[in-house]
Amino acid sequence: MKIDPIELTRDLIRFETINPPGNETPCAEYIGGILERVGFRIAYYPLDGDGSRASLIARIGGGGARKPLCLSGHTDVVPLGAAPWSVSPFAGDIADGRIYGRGSTDMKGGVAAIVAAAVDLAPHLEGTPGLVLVITASEENGCHGANFLVGVDGALGEAGALVVAEPTANRPLNGHKGVLRVEGRSTGVTAHGSMPEQGDNAVYKAARVVSKLERLRLDEGRTLKGGLPTLNVGWFRGGMNVNSIPDEATFGLDIRLVPGLTDTDVLARLGEIGGTDAAFTKFTSYPPVYTEPSDPWIAEVHAVMADITGERHAPAIASYFTDAEALVRGYGHPPAIILGPGEPDMAHQTDEFCLVRRIEEARAGFTEIARRWCGV
Ligand SMILES: [Zn+2]
């Protein structure tokens, strides 16, 4: 059996899996049906009571000394946005070498390339380390599907290396940034708006701190790997009524961590900046995912993709977060690559598309990476 990854991408786009509500189960079952026909062992893991949000784990081969290779992607997509689309978001139309549709780039093109590669190799994988395909639901609102699988005893099994096919335009990335989310809070003393000297305005304190944060360089004096950290002030709230001195102001920070910069480092720096004007509390923290370029398998993946695409790239990591963080935790921190056919700039955009030729390249890349892993 052969799978045309272009046709499969179009088929997958036609499943409406906007998250929320997701409704990923029909899409997962479609993929599971294909894999089952070529000998994969299939298990579904629904997230919630009504069964509409299933992740899929499909295995073939395995059982020897070497652990399987894990290939992973998600089936949910983000909402369409407020702007009208000039193409149908769920038709999978092709024009000028592009497949259009919500999820074409992020990341049904990547999932289709994984499935096509897995089907190509399936007849040769008994008695080899084998493959495990982890196709998750509910990635787009916080990697719920992958984290759920990590928590189900025995669901993930083992893997010796991980490929997550998020959009990288087929450039292998040696991991992705971590996330730290923090609330800043300034307090003061309320008083009548006509008598500011009687109060202590919390908005002024918060504003002083926020303007320092705009100039903050988190990379200063550090040796970092894979890219630069970023900081964004995503909200700012203060005061209740215009004729009072505000006694509270809060602001939310989204910080993207890179290897060499931990949440503890950042919180210490924020503490210095806040001084007596603001205090900080973290509410989300996930570390970056990173494998050194010197890892032999990482080097091999780079070489395979350079042969296929004709492009060589310096080591870097993805700026966005992925299921890789949950999966490397679940698998005991094997080497991990983010590599997929989608255009990174097209993720979550109006008129999202994926280049047809990138999906073909990704299929060839995944097939070769898996072939070498399994020694066939
Ligand atoms: Zn994605």
Tab-separated table of C-alpha atoms and ligand atoms in Angstrom:
chain	number	residue	atom	x	y	z
A	1	MET	CA	0.000	0.000	0.000
A	2	LYS	CA	1.121	3.554	-0.805
A	3	ILE	CA	-0.242	6.765	0.605
A	4	ASP	CA	-0.106	10.025	-1.331
A	5	PRO	CA	0.722	12.505	1.445
A	6	ILE	CA	-0.776	15.374	-0.552
A	7	GLU	CA	-4.147	13.654	-0.879
A	8	LEU	CA	-3.964	12.629	2.774
A	9	THR	CA	-3.276	16.236	3.831
A	10	ARG	CA	-6.387	17.296	1.920
A	11	ASP	CA	-8.426	14.515	3.541
A	12	LEU	CA	-7.268	15.569	7.008
A	13	ILE	CA	-8.041	19.270	6.352
A	14	ARG	CA	-11.636	18.227	5.558
A	15	PHE	CA	-12.085	17.007	9.142
A	16	GLU	CA	-13.101	20.166	11.027
A	17	THR	CA	-11.031	19.962	14.185
A	18	ILE	CA	-11.059	23.566	15.386
A	19	ASN	CA	-10.115	23.625	19.040
A	20	PRO	CA	-12.353	24.295	20.893
A	21	PRO	CA	-14.329	22.050	20.617
A	22	GLY	CA	-11.772	19.923	18.736
A	23	ASN	CA	-13.820	16.852	17.843
A	24	GLU	CA	-10.574	15.122	16.826
A	25	THR	CA	-11.853	11.538	17.155
A	26	PRO	CA	-13.093	11.072	13.533
A	27	CYS	CA	-9.770	12.409	12.236
A	28	ALA	CA	-7.784	10.145	14.601
A	29	GLU	CA	-9.896	7.134	13.559
A	30	TYR	CA	-9.305	7.881	9.883
A	31	ILE	CA	-5.534	7.888	10.471
A	32	GLY	CA	-5.803	4.807	12.705
A	33	GLY	CA	-7.719	2.956	9.979
A	34	ILE	CA	-4.936	3.550	7.455
A	35	LEU	CA	-2.221	2.437	9.875
A	36	GLU	CA	-4.150	-0.631	11.036
A	37	ARG	CA	-4.412	-1.880	7.447
A	38	VAL	CA	-0.604	-2.001	7.169
A	39	GLY	CA	-0.044	-3.801	10.468
A	40	PHE	CA	0.169	-1.095	13.135
A	41	ARG	CA	-1.261	-1.854	16.590
A	42	ILE	CA	-3.711	0.943	17.392
A	43	ALA	CA	-4.925	2.431	20.663
A	44	TYR	CA	-7.168	5.467	21.174
A	45	TYR	CA	-7.068	7.630	24.279
A	46	PRO	CA	-10.114	9.915	24.579
A	47	LEU	CA	-9.535	13.027	26.656
A	48	ASP	CA	-13.001	13.400	28.090
A	49	GLY	CA	-16.254	11.614	28.844
A	50	ASP	CA	-18.027	11.853	25.489
A	51	GLY	CA	-15.116	10.368	23.523
A	52	SER	CA	-14.979	13.166	20.956
A	53	ARG	CA	-11.348	14.103	21.626
A	54	ALA	CA	-9.184	11.037	21.099
A	55	SER	CA	-5.441	10.867	20.686
A	56	LEU	CA	-4.035	7.906	18.787
A	57	ILE	CA	-0.964	5.799	19.506
A	58	ALA	CA	0.099	3.385	16.761
A	59	ARG	CA	3.015	0.952	17.049
A	60	ILE	CA	4.803	-1.415	14.760
A	61	GLY	CA	7.828	-3.652	15.375
A	62	GLY	CA	9.667	-3.105	18.643
A	63	GLY	CA	10.511	-5.381	21.540
A	64	GLY	CA	14.275	-5.589	20.927
A	65	ALA	CA	17.138	-3.914	22.759
A	66	ARG	CA	16.854	-0.629	20.879
A	67	LYS	CA	13.819	1.509	21.658
A	68	PRO	CA	11.428	2.610	18.872
A	69	LEU	CA	11.541	5.958	17.094
A	70	CYS	CA	8.599	8.219	17.965
A	71	LEU	CA	7.006	10.416	15.283
A	72	SER	CA	4.405	12.845	16.561
A	73	GLY	CA	1.851	15.427	15.452
A	74	HIS	CA	-1.477	16.892	16.537
A	75	THR	CA	-4.852	16.801	14.778
A	76	ASP	CA	-6.517	19.884	16.273
A	77	VAL	CA	-6.330	23.313	14.608
A	78	VAL	CA	-6.859	26.888	15.791
A	79	PRO	CA	-10.008	28.950	15.056
A	80	LEU	CA	-10.274	30.786	11.731
A	81	GLY	CA	-9.931	34.316	13.137
A	82	ALA	CA	-12.176	37.322	12.451
A	83	ALA	CA	-10.875	38.204	8.956
A	84	PRO	CA	-12.647	36.488	6.048
A	85	TRP	CA	-10.732	33.798	4.121
A	86	SER	CA	-10.329	34.112	0.354
A	87	VAL	CA	-10.249	30.290	0.065
A	88	SER	CA	-12.353	27.598	1.693
A	89	PRO	CA	-10.646	26.714	4.996
A	90	PHE	CA	-11.813	23.073	4.967
A	91	ALA	CA	-11.635	22.079	1.285
A	92	GLY	CA	-7.904	21.407	0.900
A	93	ASP	CA	-7.788	23.200	-2.461
A	94	ILE	CA	-4.483	23.231	-4.328
A	95	ALA	CA	-3.269	26.243	-6.347
A	96	ASP	CA	0.235	27.337	-7.413
A	97	GLY	CA	1.930	24.495	-5.569
A	98	ARG	CA	0.168	25.264	-2.305
A	99	ILE	CA	-2.433	23.348	-0.328
A	100	TYR	CA	-4.763	25.809	1.363
A	101	GLY	CA	-6.759	25.254	4.511
A	102	ARG	CA	-6.839	25.596	8.279
A	103	GLY	CA	-4.270	23.146	9.574
A	104	SER	CA	-2.460	22.675	6.255
A	105	THR	CA	0.735	24.067	7.791
A	106	ASP	CA	-0.076	23.521	11.498
A	107	MET	CA	0.031	20.609	11.151
A	108	LYS	CA	-1.980	18.215	9.049
A	109	GLY	CA	0.652	18.341	6.287
A	110	GLY	CA	3.166	17.113	8.858
A	111	VAL	CA	0.857	14.380	10.142
A	112	ALA	CA	0.183	13.224	6.566
A	113	ALA	CA	3.926	13.046	5.837
A	114	ILE	CA	4.451	10.942	8.997
A	115	VAL	CA	1.636	8.554	8.051
A	116	ALA	CA	2.845	8.211	4.451
A	117	ALA	CA	6.397	7.445	5.643
A	118	ALA	CA	5.111	4.936	8.198
A	119	VAL	CA	3.025	3.148	5.559
A	120	ASP	CA	6.047	3.011	3.191
A	121	LEU	CA	8.180	1.270	5.805
A	122	ALA	CA	5.519	-0.858	7.525
A	123	PRO	CA	6.177	-4.105	5.590
A	124	HIS	CA	9.839	-4.075	6.699
A	125	LEU	CA	9.546	-3.260	10.403
A	126	GLU	CA	8.774	-6.567	12.179
A	127	GLY	CA	11.795	-7.582	14.266
A	128	THR	CA	13.255	-4.048	14.155
A	129	PRO	CA	13.218	-1.335	16.867
A	130	GLY	CA	10.066	-0.127	15.121
A	131	LEU	CA	8.022	3.036	15.254
A	132	VAL	CA	5.548	4.598	17.631
A	133	LEU	CA	3.269	7.273	16.178
A	134	VAL	CA	1.755	9.608	18.766
A	135	ILE	CA	-1.028	11.645	17.156
A	136	THR	CA	-2.434	13.942	19.795
A	137	ALA	CA	-5.702	15.802	20.298
A	138	SER	CA	-5.907	19.204	22.005
A	139	GLU	CA	-2.403	20.561	21.469
A	140	GLU	CA	-3.370	24.111	20.582
A	141	ASN	CA	-4.658	25.181	23.989
A	142	GLY	CA	-1.808	23.895	26.120
A	143	CYS	CA	-0.688	20.409	25.001
A	144	HIS	CA	-3.523	18.761	26.928
A	145	GLY	CA	-3.570	15.623	24.781
A	146	ALA	CA	0.161	14.967	25.140
A	147	ASN	CA	0.141	15.693	28.868
A	148	PHE	CA	-2.852	13.402	29.275
A	149	LEU	CA	-0.950	10.572	27.543
A	150	VAL	CA	2.070	11.142	29.800
A	151	GLY	CA	-0.253	10.561	32.762
A	152	VAL	CA	-1.820	7.310	31.473
A	153	ASP	CA	0.193	4.348	32.748
A	154	GLY	CA	1.845	2.509	29.865
A	155	ALA	CA	0.227	4.593	27.092
A	156	LEU	CA	3.385	6.075	25.578
A	157	GLY	CA	5.585	3.019	26.059
A	158	GLU	CA	9.224	3.636	25.189
A	159	ALA	CA	11.002	5.722	22.549
A	160	GLY	CA	14.687	6.301	21.920
A	161	ALA	CA	14.282	9.498	19.880
A	162	LEU	CA	11.482	11.892	18.994
A	163	VAL	CA	10.416	13.837	15.900
A	164	VAL	CA	7.594	16.383	16.259
A	165	ALA	CA	6.380	17.495	12.819
A	166	GLU	CA	5.397	21.079	13.670
A	167	PRO	CA	5.985	23.648	10.892
A	168	THR	CA	9.693	24.330	10.305
A	169	ALA	CA	9.744	24.414	6.459
A	170	ASN	CA	11.691	21.138	6.803
A	171	ARG	CA	14.529	22.734	8.755
A	172	PRO	CA	15.505	20.456	11.652
A	173	LEU	CA	15.312	22.402	14.925
A	174	ASN	CA	17.021	20.956	17.983
A	175	GLY	CA	14.159	21.703	20.350
A	176	HIS	CA	11.942	24.608	21.268
A	177	LYS	CA	11.775	27.452	23.767
A	178	GLY	CA	10.279	27.089	27.226
A	179	VAL	CA	7.515	29.252	28.658
A	180	LEU	CA	7.376	31.219	31.885
A	181	ARG	CA	4.251	33.224	32.704
A	182	VAL	CA	4.304	35.623	35.593
A	183	GLU	CA	1.904	38.093	37.167
A	184	GLY	CA	3.335	41.371	38.434
A	185	ARG	CA	1.407	43.170	41.170
A	186	SER	CA	1.812	46.661	42.557
A	187	THR	CA	-0.062	47.889	45.605
A	188	GLY	CA	-0.742	51.351	47.005
A	189	VAL	CA	-3.215	53.288	49.107
A	190	THR	CA	-6.552	54.456	47.782
A	191	ALA	CA	-7.854	57.986	48.350
A	192	HIS	CA	-10.180	60.504	46.713
A	193	GLY	CA	-9.125	61.413	43.179
A	194	SER	CA	-9.043	65.090	44.077
A	195	MET	CA	-6.449	64.455	46.819
A	196	PRO	CA	-3.672	62.379	45.277
A	197	GLU	CA	-1.280	63.445	48.032
A	198	GLN	CA	-3.386	61.365	50.463
A	199	GLY	CA	-2.914	58.156	48.472
A	200	ASP	CA	-0.214	56.011	46.906
A	201	ASN	CA	-0.925	55.308	43.237
A	202	ALA	CA	-0.295	51.645	42.310
A	203	VAL	CA	-0.632	52.356	38.569
A	204	TYR	CA	2.409	54.653	38.621
A	205	LYS	CA	4.470	51.946	40.323
A	206	ALA	CA	3.386	49.277	37.848
A	207	ALA	CA	4.002	51.627	34.914
A	208	ARG	CA	7.568	52.346	36.130
A	209	VAL	CA	8.289	48.622	36.316
A	210	VAL	CA	6.716	47.871	32.929
A	211	SER	CA	8.767	50.558	31.215
A	212	LYS	CA	11.922	49.000	32.683
A	213	LEU	CA	10.778	45.611	31.376
A	214	GLU	CA	10.515	47.017	27.858
A	215	ARG	CA	14.281	47.615	27.921
A	216	LEU	CA	15.234	44.417	29.772
A	217	ARG	CA	17.780	42.169	28.036
A	218	LEU	CA	17.397	38.710	29.537
A	219	ASP	CA	20.368	37.431	27.512
A	220	GLU	CA	22.807	39.966	28.976
A	221	GLY	CA	25.895	38.354	30.497
A	222	ARG	CA	24.786	34.815	29.658
A	223	THR	CA	25.809	32.081	27.272
A	224	LEU	CA	22.576	30.873	25.746
A	225	LYS	CA	21.870	28.164	23.194
A	226	GLY	CA	19.482	27.910	20.292
A	227	GLY	CA	18.162	31.477	20.231
A	228	LEU	CA	17.295	34.505	22.353
A	229	PRO	CA	14.761	34.741	25.163
A	230	THR	CA	11.821	37.116	24.756
A	231	LEU	CA	9.521	38.964	27.147
A	232	ASN	CA	6.086	40.373	26.396
A	233	VAL	CA	3.726	42.335	28.642
A	234	GLY	CA	0.427	40.758	27.588
A	235	TRP	CA	-1.938	42.592	29.922
A	236	PHE	CA	-1.966	45.615	32.194
A	237	ARG	CA	-4.821	46.400	34.570
A	238	GLY	CA	-5.154	48.977	37.286
A	239	GLY	CA	-7.692	51.075	39.083
A	240	MET	CA	-11.451	50.782	39.383
A	241	ASN	CA	-12.964	54.244	39.099
A	242	VAL	CA	-11.572	57.415	37.619
A	243	ASN	CA	-12.103	59.528	40.761
A	244	SER	CA	-10.058	57.307	43.103
A	245	ILE	CA	-6.346	56.709	43.565
A	246	PRO	CA	-5.814	53.086	42.457
A	247	ASP	CA	-4.459	50.830	45.203
A	248	GLU	CA	-3.761	47.869	42.934
A	249	ALA	CA	-2.335	47.281	39.446
A	250	THR	CA	-1.408	43.968	37.848
A	251	PHE	CA	0.324	42.985	34.635
A	252	GLY	CA	1.004	39.661	32.925
A	253	LEU	CA	4.346	38.651	31.426
A	254	ASP	CA	4.940	35.922	28.840
A	255	ILE	CA	8.625	35.011	28.801
A	256	ARG	CA	10.121	32.477	26.385
A	257	LEU	CA	13.102	30.677	27.894
A	258	VAL	CA	16.066	29.246	26.018
A	259	PRO	CA	18.661	26.723	27.235
A	260	GLY	CA	20.998	28.483	29.663
A	261	LEU	CA	18.238	30.654	31.184
A	262	THR	CA	15.947	29.128	33.838
A	263	ASP	CA	12.746	30.386	35.392
A	264	THR	CA	14.678	30.904	38.642
A	265	ASP	CA	17.164	33.183	36.815
A	266	VAL	CA	14.335	35.253	35.363
A	267	LEU	CA	12.375	35.513	38.617
A	268	ALA	CA	15.511	36.738	40.400
A	269	ARG	CA	16.030	39.423	37.748
A	270	LEU	CA	12.350	40.447	37.922
A	271	GLY	CA	12.660	40.724	41.704
A	272	GLU	CA	15.518	43.223	41.273
A	273	ILE	CA	13.563	45.257	38.749
A	274	GLY	CA	10.363	45.217	40.783
A	275	GLY	CA	12.125	46.397	43.930
A	276	THR	CA	9.531	47.955	46.220
A	277	ASP	CA	7.254	48.827	43.270
A	278	ALA	CA	6.042	45.354	42.224
A	279	ALA	CA	6.100	41.715	43.291
A	280	PHE	CA	6.005	38.786	40.870
A	281	THR	CA	4.270	35.402	41.028
A	282	LYS	CA	4.737	32.699	38.402
A	283	PHE	CA	1.648	30.849	37.197
A	284	THR	CA	3.047	28.744	34.338
A	285	SER	CA	6.517	27.344	33.815
A	286	TYR	CA	7.773	24.803	31.293
A	287	PRO	CA	11.459	24.389	30.469
A	288	PRO	CA	12.885	24.522	26.939
A	289	VAL	CA	13.443	21.289	25.016
A	290	TYR	CA	16.969	20.993	23.701
A	291	THR	CA	19.385	18.398	22.365
A	292	GLU	CA	23.014	19.310	21.682
A	293	PRO	CA	23.966	19.458	17.976
A	294	SER	CA	26.786	16.992	18.768
A	295	ASP	CA	24.272	14.203	19.521
A	296	PRO	CA	24.914	11.616	16.762
A	297	TRP	CA	21.251	11.107	15.895
A	298	ILE	CA	20.604	14.872	15.745
A	299	ALA	CA	23.612	15.217	13.406
A	300	GLU	CA	22.255	12.377	11.261
A	301	VAL	CA	18.822	14.007	10.958
A	302	HIS	CA	20.451	17.262	9.852
A	303	ALA	CA	22.481	15.371	7.227
A	304	VAL	CA	19.424	13.487	5.919
A	305	MET	CA	17.406	16.683	5.544
A	306	ALA	CA	20.298	18.583	3.942
A	307	ASP	CA	20.499	15.840	1.285
A	308	ILE	CA	16.772	16.093	0.593
A	309	THR	CA	16.252	19.867	0.710
A	310	GLY	CA	19.706	21.014	-0.417
A	311	GLU	CA	19.722	23.403	2.551
A	312	ARG	CA	22.091	23.337	5.523
A	313	HIS	CA	21.204	25.210	8.678
A	314	ALA	CA	22.971	26.303	11.840
A	315	PRO	CA	21.624	24.753	15.047
A	316	ALA	CA	18.547	26.581	16.355
A	317	ILE	CA	15.356	25.919	18.281
A	318	ALA	CA	11.717	26.754	17.556
A	319	SER	CA	10.316	29.898	19.166
A	320	TYR	CA	6.888	28.293	19.680
A	321	PHE	CA	6.011	25.648	22.266
A	322	THR	CA	5.159	22.054	21.230
A	323	ASP	CA	4.101	18.625	22.485
A	324	ALA	CA	7.824	17.750	22.560
A	325	GLU	CA	8.101	19.082	26.132
A	326	ALA	CA	5.481	16.614	27.424
A	327	LEU	CA	6.737	13.756	25.245
A	328	VAL	CA	10.425	14.050	26.199
A	329	ARG	CA	9.310	14.052	29.839
A	330	GLY	CA	7.184	10.968	29.199
A	331	TYR	CA	9.994	9.180	27.362
A	332	GLY	CA	12.799	10.003	29.813
A	333	HIS	CA	14.443	12.778	27.768
A	334	PRO	CA	15.547	11.161	24.504
A	335	PRO	CA	17.013	13.385	21.742
A	336	ALA	CA	14.239	15.377	20.053
A	337	ILE	CA	13.863	17.205	16.751
A	338	ILE	CA	11.145	19.617	15.628
A	339	LEU	CA	10.840	19.085	11.875
A	340	GLY	CA	7.872	19.461	9.586
A	341	PRO	CA	6.761	20.655	6.145
A	342	GLY	CA	4.594	23.593	7.213
A	343	GLU	CA	5.636	27.207	6.764
A	344	PRO	CA	6.295	28.608	10.259
A	345	ASP	CA	5.020	32.060	9.221
A	346	MET	CA	1.728	30.577	8.028
A	347	ALA	CA	0.731	28.923	11.320
A	348	HIS	CA	-2.572	30.279	12.669
A	349	GLN	CA	-2.864	32.765	9.749
A	350	THR	CA	-5.798	33.655	7.497
A	351	ASP	CA	-5.512	31.748	4.161
A	352	GLU	CA	-3.062	29.285	5.756
A	353	PHE	CA	-1.243	27.107	3.225
A	354	CYS	CA	1.503	24.500	3.017
A	355	LEU	CA	3.784	24.026	0.017
A	356	VAL	CA	3.097	20.764	-1.792
A	357	ARG	CA	6.797	20.157	-2.389
A	358	ARG	CA	7.604	20.509	1.319
A	359	ILE	CA	5.148	17.721	2.163
A	360	GLU	CA	6.863	15.433	-0.383
A	361	GLU	CA	10.252	16.347	1.087
A	362	ALA	CA	9.047	15.693	4.631
A	363	ARG	CA	7.704	12.289	3.630
A	364	ALA	CA	11.100	11.417	2.102
A	365	GLY	CA	12.881	12.760	5.196
A	366	PHE	CA	10.749	10.866	7.720
A	367	THR	CA	11.080	7.678	5.679
A	368	GLU	CA	14.872	7.947	5.606
A	369	ILE	CA	15.164	8.911	9.297
A	370	ALA	CA	12.955	5.958	10.281
A	371	ARG	CA	14.697	3.568	7.866
A	372	ARG	CA	18.083	4.340	9.420
A	373	TRP	CA	16.720	4.118	12.977
A	374	CYS	CA	15.264	0.684	12.282
A	375	GLY	CA	18.217	-0.543	10.232
A	376	VAL	CA	16.196	-1.599	7.192
B	1	ZN	ZN	0.983	22.971	15.902
